[in-house]
Coordinates of C-alpha atoms and ligand atoms in Angstrom, one line a residue:
M29 CA 101.8 -43.8 -38.8
S30 CA 105.9 -43.5 -37.9
R31 CA 105.6 -40.0 -35.8
V32 CA 109.2 -39.1 -34.8
A33 CA 108.6 -40.4 -30.4
H34 CA 111.0 -38.8 -28.2
P35 CA 110.9 -40.2 -25.0
A36 CA 113.6 -38.8 -23.7
G37 CA 114.1 -35.6 -25.6
P38 CA 116.4 -36.1 -29.9
R39 CA 117.9 -39.0 -29.1
H40 CA 121.5 -39.9 -30.7
G41 CA 121.9 -40.5 -34.3
D42 CA 118.6 -38.3 -35.5
V43 CA 118.6 -36.5 -38.5
L44 CA 117.8 -33.0 -36.3
P45 CA 118.0 -29.6 -37.9
A46 CA 120.1 -26.8 -36.3
D47 CA 118.5 -25.5 -34.0
H48 CA 118.0 -28.3 -31.5
P49 CA 115.5 -28.8 -29.7
P50 CA 115.2 -29.0 -25.5
A51 CA 114.8 -32.2 -23.6
A52 CA 111.3 -33.3 -23.4
P53 CA 108.8 -32.4 -20.5
D54 CA 108.8 -36.0 -17.9
D55 CA 105.3 -34.7 -17.5
L56 CA 103.2 -33.4 -20.6
N57 CA 99.9 -33.1 -18.5
A58 CA 101.5 -30.9 -16.2
L59 CA 100.7 -27.3 -16.6
P60 CA 103.9 -25.5 -15.1
E61 CA 102.9 -22.3 -12.7
G62 CA 104.8 -18.7 -14.1
I63 CA 103.6 -20.6 -17.6
W64 CA 99.7 -21.5 -17.5
P65 CA 97.3 -18.5 -15.9
R66 CA 96.9 -18.7 -11.9
G67 CA 93.9 -20.4 -12.5
A68 CA 94.5 -23.4 -14.7
R69 CA 93.5 -27.3 -14.1
R70 CA 93.2 -30.0 -15.9
S71 CA 89.2 -31.7 -14.7
G72 CA 88.6 -35.4 -15.6
G73 CA 91.9 -34.3 -18.6
A74 CA 90.8 -31.4 -19.3
L75 CA 91.9 -28.4 -19.2
T76 CA 89.9 -25.6 -18.0
L77 CA 90.0 -22.2 -17.6
G78 CA 88.5 -19.8 -14.3
G79 CA 86.7 -23.1 -13.8
L80 CA 85.8 -23.9 -17.6
D81 CA 86.7 -26.6 -20.1
V82 CA 88.0 -25.9 -22.9
R83 CA 86.0 -28.8 -25.0
D84 CA 83.2 -25.9 -24.0
L85 CA 84.2 -23.0 -25.2
A86 CA 86.2 -24.2 -28.6
A87 CA 82.1 -25.8 -28.8
E88 CA 81.0 -21.9 -28.2
F89 CA 83.1 -19.4 -29.5
G90 CA 85.3 -21.6 -31.9
T91 CA 88.4 -21.7 -32.7
P92 CA 91.1 -20.2 -32.5
L93 CA 90.6 -19.0 -29.6
Y94 CA 91.7 -15.8 -27.3
V95 CA 90.8 -17.4 -23.6
C96 CA 92.1 -14.4 -20.4
D97 CA 91.0 -15.4 -17.0
E98 CA 89.9 -12.2 -15.1
A99 CA 90.8 -12.4 -12.4
D100 CA 94.7 -13.3 -13.8
V101 CA 95.4 -10.2 -15.6
R102 CA 93.5 -8.7 -11.8
S103 CA 96.3 -10.7 -9.7
R104 CA 98.9 -9.1 -11.5
C105 CA 97.5 -5.8 -11.2
H106 CA 97.4 -6.2 -7.8
D107 CA 100.7 -7.7 -7.6
Y108 CA 102.3 -4.1 -9.4
L109 CA 100.4 -2.8 -7.0
E110 CA 101.1 -3.8 -3.9
A111 CA 105.1 -4.1 -5.4
F112 CA 105.6 -0.6 -6.2
G113 CA 103.6 0.7 -3.5
P114 CA 100.9 3.9 -3.1
D115 CA 104.3 6.8 -3.6
D116 CA 104.7 5.4 -7.3
R117 CA 102.3 4.8 -9.8
V118 CA 101.3 1.9 -12.0
F119 CA 100.8 1.9 -15.5
Y120 CA 99.2 -0.8 -17.9
A121 CA 101.1 -0.2 -21.5
A122 CA 97.5 -1.2 -23.5
K123 CA 99.7 -1.9 -27.1
A124 CA 100.4 -5.2 -25.1
F125 CA 96.2 -6.0 -25.8
C126 CA 93.9 -3.1 -25.9
S127 CA 90.3 -3.4 -24.8
R128 CA 87.7 -2.1 -23.1
A129 CA 87.3 -4.4 -20.8
V130 CA 90.4 -5.2 -19.7
L131 CA 91.2 -1.4 -19.9
R132 CA 88.6 -1.5 -17.5
W133 CA 89.7 -4.1 -14.8
V134 CA 93.2 -2.6 -14.7
S135 CA 91.4 0.7 -14.0
E136 CA 89.4 -0.8 -11.7
E137 CA 92.3 -2.3 -9.5
G138 CA 94.1 1.4 -9.9
L139 CA 96.4 1.5 -12.8
G140 CA 96.9 3.9 -15.3
V141 CA 96.8 3.1 -19.2
D142 CA 99.5 4.3 -21.3
V143 CA 98.1 4.8 -25.2
C144 CA 100.7 5.5 -27.9
T145 CA 98.7 6.2 -30.7
G146 CA 94.2 7.7 -30.8
G147 CA 93.2 4.7 -31.3
E148 CA 93.9 3.2 -28.3
L149 CA 93.4 6.7 -26.2
E150 CA 89.8 6.3 -28.1
V151 CA 89.7 2.9 -26.6
A152 CA 91.3 3.9 -23.1
L153 CA 88.5 7.3 -23.1
S154 CA 85.1 4.9 -23.6
A155 CA 86.3 2.6 -21.3
G156 CA 85.9 5.2 -19.0
V157 CA 89.6 5.3 -17.7
P158 CA 89.7 8.8 -16.8
P159 CA 91.3 11.0 -18.1
E160 CA 94.3 12.4 -16.2
Q161 CA 95.0 8.2 -15.4
I162 CA 96.0 7.7 -19.5
T163 CA 99.7 8.6 -20.6
L164 CA 99.6 9.7 -24.1
H165 CA 103.6 8.0 -25.8
G166 CA 104.6 7.5 -29.3
N167 CA 107.3 8.4 -31.9
N168 CA 105.2 10.1 -34.2
K169 CA 101.6 11.2 -33.2
A170 CA 99.8 12.9 -35.4
P171 CA 98.3 16.4 -35.5
D172 CA 95.2 16.1 -34.2
E173 CA 96.2 12.7 -31.5
L174 CA 97.7 15.4 -29.5
S175 CA 95.1 17.3 -30.5
R176 CA 92.3 14.9 -28.4
A177 CA 94.9 14.4 -25.7
V178 CA 95.4 17.6 -25.0
T179 CA 91.3 18.7 -25.5
A180 CA 90.5 15.4 -22.9
G181 CA 92.6 15.8 -20.8
V182 CA 94.5 13.2 -20.4
G183 CA 97.4 12.9 -17.3
H184 CA 100.6 13.2 -19.2
I185 CA 101.9 13.3 -22.9
V186 CA 105.4 12.4 -23.3
A187 CA 106.9 14.1 -26.2
D188 CA 108.7 12.5 -28.7
S189 CA 110.8 14.3 -31.1
F190 CA 111.0 18.9 -31.3
E191 CA 108.1 18.2 -34.3
E192 CA 106.1 16.4 -31.6
I193 CA 107.0 19.8 -28.9
A194 CA 106.9 22.8 -31.8
R195 CA 102.4 21.0 -32.5
L196 CA 101.9 20.9 -28.5
A197 CA 103.4 24.1 -28.2
Y198 CA 100.6 25.5 -31.0
L199 CA 98.0 23.7 -30.0
T200 CA 98.4 25.4 -26.2
D201 CA 99.5 28.9 -27.7
S202 CA 96.9 30.2 -25.7
F203 CA 96.3 28.2 -22.4
P204 CA 97.1 31.1 -20.2
A205 CA 100.4 30.9 -18.7
G206 CA 101.9 30.9 -15.6
P207 CA 102.8 28.7 -12.0
P208 CA 102.8 24.8 -13.0
P209 CA 99.6 22.7 -12.0
G210 CA 98.5 21.3 -8.8
P211 CA 97.7 17.2 -9.3
P212 CA 97.6 16.1 -12.7
G213 CA 94.4 16.9 -14.5
A214 CA 94.0 20.1 -12.7
T215 CA 94.4 21.7 -15.0
T216 CA 94.4 22.2 -19.5
R217 CA 97.7 22.5 -19.7
P218 CA 99.5 19.3 -20.7
N219 CA 102.1 18.2 -18.3
V220 CA 104.7 16.4 -20.6
L221 CA 107.6 14.1 -19.7
V222 CA 110.4 13.7 -22.1
R223 CA 111.4 11.1 -23.6
V224 CA 115.2 9.9 -22.7
T225 CA 117.3 7.6 -25.4
T226 CA 119.3 6.6 -22.5
G227 CA 121.9 5.0 -25.3
V228 CA 121.4 1.2 -22.9
E229 CA 121.8 -1.9 -24.9
A230 CA 119.1 -4.6 -23.1
H231 CA 119.6 -7.8 -23.1
T232 CA 117.0 -8.9 -25.1
H233 CA 115.6 -9.2 -29.1
E234 CA 116.5 -6.6 -31.8
F235 CA 113.6 -5.8 -32.5
M236 CA 112.2 -5.5 -28.9
A237 CA 115.0 -2.8 -27.4
T238 CA 114.8 0.5 -27.8
A239 CA 117.0 2.4 -25.5
H240 CA 120.4 1.9 -27.6
D241 CA 121.7 5.1 -29.9
D242 CA 120.4 4.0 -33.2
Q243 CA 116.9 4.1 -33.3
K244 CA 113.7 6.4 -33.7
F245 CA 112.8 6.6 -30.0
G246 CA 113.3 9.4 -28.1
F247 CA 116.2 11.9 -27.9
S248 CA 119.8 10.9 -27.5
L249 CA 120.9 11.9 -24.0
A250 CA 124.3 11.3 -26.0
S251 CA 124.0 13.8 -28.3
G252 CA 122.5 16.3 -25.8
A253 CA 119.0 16.4 -27.7
A254 CA 117.4 15.2 -24.4
D255 CA 118.8 18.5 -22.9
E256 CA 117.5 20.7 -25.1
A257 CA 114.2 19.1 -25.8
V258 CA 113.7 20.1 -22.0
R259 CA 114.6 23.2 -22.8
R260 CA 112.1 23.7 -25.4
V261 CA 109.1 22.3 -23.6
I262 CA 110.3 24.2 -20.4
A263 CA 110.5 27.1 -23.5
C264 CA 106.4 26.8 -24.1
P265 CA 103.7 28.7 -21.1
G266 CA 100.9 26.6 -22.5
L267 CA 102.8 23.1 -21.1
S268 CA 104.6 21.8 -17.5
F269 CA 107.5 20.3 -17.8
A270 CA 107.0 16.9 -15.9
G271 CA 109.4 15.1 -16.1
L272 CA 111.8 12.6 -18.4
H273 CA 110.7 8.8 -19.8
S274 CA 112.9 5.9 -20.7
H275 CA 111.9 2.8 -21.8
I276 CA 115.0 0.3 -22.2
G277 CA 112.9 -2.4 -24.3
S278 CA 110.8 -5.9 -23.5
Q279 CA 110.8 -9.3 -22.5
I280 CA 113.9 -8.3 -19.7
F281 CA 115.2 -10.2 -17.0
D282 CA 117.9 -8.3 -15.0
T283 CA 117.6 -5.1 -13.7
A284 CA 120.9 -4.3 -14.7
G285 CA 120.0 -2.1 -17.6
F286 CA 117.1 -0.5 -15.6
E287 CA 120.1 0.8 -13.5
V288 CA 122.7 2.5 -16.5
A289 CA 119.4 4.3 -17.2
A290 CA 117.9 5.5 -14.0
H291 CA 122.1 6.5 -13.6
R292 CA 121.6 8.2 -17.4
V293 CA 118.0 9.8 -17.0
V294 CA 119.2 11.4 -13.0
S295 CA 122.4 12.9 -14.7
L296 CA 120.0 14.9 -16.9
A297 CA 117.8 15.7 -14.4
V298 CA 120.8 17.3 -12.5
R299 CA 121.6 19.8 -15.0
I300 CA 118.6 20.2 -15.8
R301 CA 117.7 21.5 -11.8
D302 CA 121.0 23.2 -12.8
E303 CA 120.4 24.8 -15.9
H304 CA 116.7 25.6 -15.0
G305 CA 116.2 25.8 -11.0
I306 CA 113.5 22.3 -11.5
E307 CA 113.5 19.4 -9.6
I308 CA 111.7 17.3 -11.9
A309 CA 108.9 15.5 -10.4
E310 CA 108.6 12.0 -12.5
L311 CA 110.4 9.7 -13.5
D312 CA 108.6 6.8 -15.6
L313 CA 111.4 4.2 -16.9
G314 CA 108.9 2.5 -19.2
G315 CA 108.2 -0.7 -18.9
G316 CA 109.6 -4.2 -20.4
F317 CA 109.3 -7.0 -17.4
G318 CA 109.8 -10.2 -18.6
I319 CA 107.3 -13.3 -18.1
A320 CA 108.2 -16.8 -18.4
Y321 CA 107.1 -18.7 -22.0
T322 CA 109.0 -21.6 -21.6
D323 CA 110.1 -23.7 -18.3
E324 CA 113.3 -22.3 -20.0
D325 CA 112.5 -18.7 -18.9
D326 CA 113.4 -17.4 -14.6
P327 CA 112.1 -13.7 -14.4
P328 CA 112.3 -12.4 -10.6
E329 CA 109.5 -11.9 -9.0
V330 CA 107.7 -8.2 -9.0
K331 CA 108.3 -7.6 -5.2
E332 CA 112.1 -8.1 -6.3
L333 CA 112.0 -6.1 -9.8
A334 CA 110.0 -3.0 -7.4
Q335 CA 112.2 -2.8 -4.2
S336 CA 115.5 -2.8 -6.7
L337 CA 113.9 -0.8 -8.9
R338 CA 113.0 1.3 -6.4
A339 CA 116.4 1.3 -4.3
I340 CA 118.2 1.8 -7.9
V341 CA 116.4 5.4 -8.5
D342 CA 116.3 6.4 -4.4
G343 CA 120.1 5.3 -4.6
Q344 CA 121.4 7.8 -7.6
C345 CA 119.0 10.7 -6.7
R346 CA 120.7 10.8 -3.0
A347 CA 124.1 10.2 -4.6
A348 CA 122.7 13.1 -7.0
G349 CA 121.7 15.2 -3.8
L350 CA 118.3 15.2 -5.8
T351 CA 114.8 14.8 -4.6
R352 CA 113.0 11.6 -5.3
P353 CA 111.0 12.2 -8.5
R354 CA 107.7 9.8 -8.7
L355 CA 108.4 6.9 -10.5
T356 CA 106.5 5.7 -12.5
V357 CA 106.4 2.0 -14.7
E358 CA 104.1 0.9 -17.6
P359 CA 104.1 -3.0 -17.4
G360 CA 102.5 -4.6 -20.6
R361 CA 103.1 -8.6 -20.6
G362 CA 103.5 -8.7 -17.0
I363 CA 100.1 -7.9 -16.8
V364 CA 98.2 -9.6 -19.2
G365 CA 101.3 -11.7 -20.9
P366 CA 100.6 -14.9 -18.3
S367 CA 96.7 -14.6 -18.2
T368 CA 95.3 -15.8 -21.4
V369 CA 95.8 -19.7 -23.4
S370 CA 95.2 -19.7 -27.2
L371 CA 93.3 -22.7 -28.2
Y372 CA 93.7 -24.2 -31.5
T373 CA 92.1 -27.1 -32.8
V374 CA 94.5 -30.0 -34.3
G375 CA 94.2 -30.1 -38.1
T376 CA 96.5 -32.1 -40.5
I377 CA 99.2 -34.7 -38.9
K378 CA 102.9 -34.4 -40.8
N379 CA 105.5 -36.7 -39.7
V380 CA 109.1 -35.6 -41.8
D381 CA 110.9 -38.4 -41.2
G382 CA 113.6 -38.6 -39.1
L383 CA 113.2 -34.8 -38.1
R384 CA 109.8 -34.1 -36.3
T385 CA 106.2 -34.1 -36.7
Y386 CA 104.4 -31.2 -38.4
V387 CA 100.7 -30.3 -36.4
S388 CA 98.9 -27.7 -38.7
V389 CA 96.4 -25.8 -36.3
D390 CA 93.2 -24.1 -37.6
G391 CA 95.3 -20.3 -37.0
G392 CA 99.2 -19.1 -36.9
M393 CA 101.3 -16.2 -38.1
S394 CA 97.2 -14.0 -38.3
D395 CA 97.0 -15.0 -33.9
N396 CA 100.1 -15.7 -33.3
I397 CA 103.2 -13.5 -35.5
R398 CA 105.5 -13.2 -32.4
T399 CA 107.5 -16.8 -33.0
A400 CA 108.3 -15.6 -36.4
L401 CA 108.6 -11.4 -35.2
Y402 CA 111.1 -12.2 -32.4
D403 CA 111.7 -15.3 -32.5
A404 CA 109.5 -16.5 -30.0
E405 CA 109.8 -19.6 -28.0
Y406 CA 106.2 -21.3 -26.4
V407 CA 105.0 -24.1 -25.2
C408 CA 101.9 -26.1 -25.8
A409 CA 99.6 -28.8 -24.2
L410 CA 96.9 -31.2 -25.5
A411 CA 93.9 -29.7 -24.2
S412 CA 91.2 -31.6 -24.7
R413 CA 92.3 -34.6 -23.0
A414 CA 95.1 -35.6 -21.1
S415 CA 97.4 -38.5 -22.4
A416 CA 99.6 -41.2 -21.3
A417 CA 101.6 -41.5 -25.1
P418 CA 105.3 -41.0 -25.5
P419 CA 105.9 -37.8 -26.8
M420 CA 106.5 -36.8 -29.8
L421 CA 108.9 -33.9 -31.5
S422 CA 106.5 -31.6 -33.5
R423 CA 106.1 -27.9 -34.7
V424 CA 103.2 -26.6 -34.6
V425 CA 103.1 -24.7 -37.2
G426 CA 99.7 -22.4 -38.3
R427 CA 97.6 -22.2 -42.1
H428 CA 98.7 -19.6 -43.7
C429 CA 101.2 -20.0 -46.6
E430 CA 104.3 -19.0 -45.4
S431 CA 106.9 -21.9 -44.3
G432 CA 108.1 -19.5 -41.2
D433 CA 103.7 -19.4 -40.2
I434 CA 105.5 -21.7 -36.8
V435 CA 103.3 -21.3 -33.2
V436 CA 105.7 -23.3 -31.5
R437 CA 109.2 -24.1 -32.7
H438 CA 109.9 -27.3 -30.6
A439 CA 106.3 -29.1 -29.1
Y440 CA 106.7 -32.2 -27.2
L441 CA 103.2 -33.8 -28.2
P442 CA 101.4 -37.1 -27.0
D443 CA 102.6 -39.2 -30.0
D444 CA 98.3 -40.5 -30.0
L445 CA 97.7 -37.2 -31.3
A446 CA 94.6 -37.1 -33.8
P447 CA 92.5 -34.3 -35.6
G448 CA 90.3 -32.9 -33.5
D449 CA 91.9 -32.5 -30.6
L450 CA 92.2 -29.1 -28.5
L451 CA 96.2 -28.0 -28.3
A452 CA 96.2 -25.0 -26.1
V453 CA 99.2 -22.3 -26.2
P454 CA 99.5 -20.8 -22.5
A455 CA 101.4 -16.9 -22.0
T456 CA 99.7 -16.0 -25.5
G457 CA 98.0 -12.4 -23.5
A458 CA 100.6 -9.7 -24.6
Y459 CA 101.3 -9.3 -28.6
C460 CA 99.6 -11.6 -29.8
R461 CA 95.8 -10.2 -30.6
S462 CA 97.2 -6.8 -30.9
L463 CA 99.8 -7.8 -32.9
A464 CA 97.3 -9.9 -34.8
S465 CA 96.6 -9.9 -39.1
N466 CA 94.2 -10.4 -41.4
Y467 CA 96.9 -12.4 -44.1
N468 CA 95.7 -14.4 -46.2
H469 CA 92.0 -13.2 -45.5
V470 CA 91.8 -14.9 -42.3
S471 CA 89.7 -13.6 -39.9
R472 CA 91.2 -12.3 -36.5
P473 CA 90.1 -14.6 -33.0
A474 CA 87.4 -14.1 -30.3
V475 CA 89.1 -12.9 -27.4
V476 CA 86.2 -14.9 -23.8
A477 CA 86.8 -13.8 -21.0
V478 CA 87.0 -16.1 -18.7
G479 CA 85.7 -16.2 -14.7
A480 CA 83.6 -17.0 -11.6
G481 CA 82.3 -19.7 -14.3
A482 CA 81.3 -17.7 -16.9
A483 CA 82.2 -16.7 -19.9
R484 CA 81.8 -13.8 -22.3
A485 CA 83.2 -12.4 -25.4
I486 CA 84.8 -9.3 -25.1
V487 CA 86.4 -8.7 -29.0
R488 CA 83.9 -10.9 -30.8
R489 CA 85.3 -13.3 -33.8
E490 CA 85.7 -11.5 -37.1
T491 CA 83.9 -12.9 -39.8
L492 CA 84.0 -13.2 -44.4
D493 CA 81.6 -9.9 -43.4
D494 CA 84.0 -7.7 -41.7
L495 CA 86.3 -8.4 -44.2
L496 CA 84.0 -8.2 -47.3
R497 CA 82.9 -4.8 -46.0
L498 CA 86.5 -3.2 -46.4
D499 CA 87.1 -4.8 -49.8
V500 CA 84.7 -1.5 -51.8
G501 CA 85.3 -2.9 -54.9
Ligands
PLP18 C1 107.1 3.5 -23.9 C2 106.5 1.7 -23.7 N1 106.3 1.3 -22.2 C3 106.0 0.5 -22.2 C4 105.6 -0.6 -23.0 C5 104.8 -2.0 -22.5 O1 106.3 -3.5 -22.4 P1 106.3 -4.3 -22.0 O2 104.9 -5.7 -22.3 O3 107.2 -5.2 -22.5 O4 106.0 -4.6 -20.3 C6 107.1 -0.3 -23.9 C7 107.1 -2.2 -24.5 O5 107.2 -2.1 -26.1 C8 106.6 0.6 -24.4 O6 107.6 1.0 -26.0

């Protein structure tokens, strides 16, 4: 079979598509730090995760498979908590990956959990996350979701629209009025944060930016809607106004956007103090801290990030003569993203002459939509063995009936790759299983947790019976 081999990346004269691939890595068997889970190794050539050989995992649980390293998740929780310190709070954004096991781990490590739907809220409650350690946000919370959050006694509800404030007012109409509550959870009066749209243009993909004015989240600062929202929350006797929330977007690598956002939010906090005589107790700056998917990504260390965010908030509050509120951050990707590796079995291998080799795997856009949705870039490696064969410029594609069904746009795989080999794609812990679909009636893969030499499914694989059960004819 003629394959496109690129020992040193694309060669002059090759007919290459417009999106030029990067140069081939020096060592195709390497597991670069920062992209792979902290416990990833090679043993006898095969990839091991949490001390377990991926060939055994594939044999026991099948492929495609998400393999999540529990120790990696826990260690990242620890990094965030240590970096932000005891005065500030770290909440895991459950939207990145929401399962009871993971919510239990993060809660055991001392993080709160933020949820954006009633479904995520139920998972958090059933995982045993203390309600006061839960924040509910979301741009269109249904009345029953708000009602459940209020009766469960969640710590904070993030108001995102005037309708929601009215709904919350209605739900809490009969609650006793009085001074603001003590510690969160000490009263049934919900603590409400007002989500502010700061007008910041985060340097990230359009669909991951959430604070520019022209989008659906929050109350605009520029239009005065945010000031009005605060007025309305304060006017509701059944609600306790706790502070402000801002989330500027995701996969952000520099703190410049947070600085502008914090500056604008603090200006609002000053106006609130001047108008209502209230200093905000809480400032939630959301999540969005970037991780490395490829060698090209160079996210800041969590410690640096925390130092700089804390300094920004301290400085802005000092300059405005405001008592510094308690800071909360909500990392999702930063906690679970690097913990997980997707395992696939290679099916067909097709060389498109002069262009590249298409390697089809047994999953695709139904288990990782990020490449199609956000132009996300991933790396991948031959996992079932090491190989000394030369690099072959490849595109790893799925089994779905779409030409955009791409898992890894530019992959260098050894040119002796064969059907039946296992491929591993790292950094798939966030927004892969949670965005998975049944497109083409493909069942969603299992998620297996590895740690201390053992593996267990924390989300089981869907079966055809699961799919047929929903089709009631
Ligand atoms: C309000 C809010 N908080 C936190 C997050 C988590 O973001 P990330 O996973 O990028 O850290 C998101 C993600 O979009 C979000 O919308």
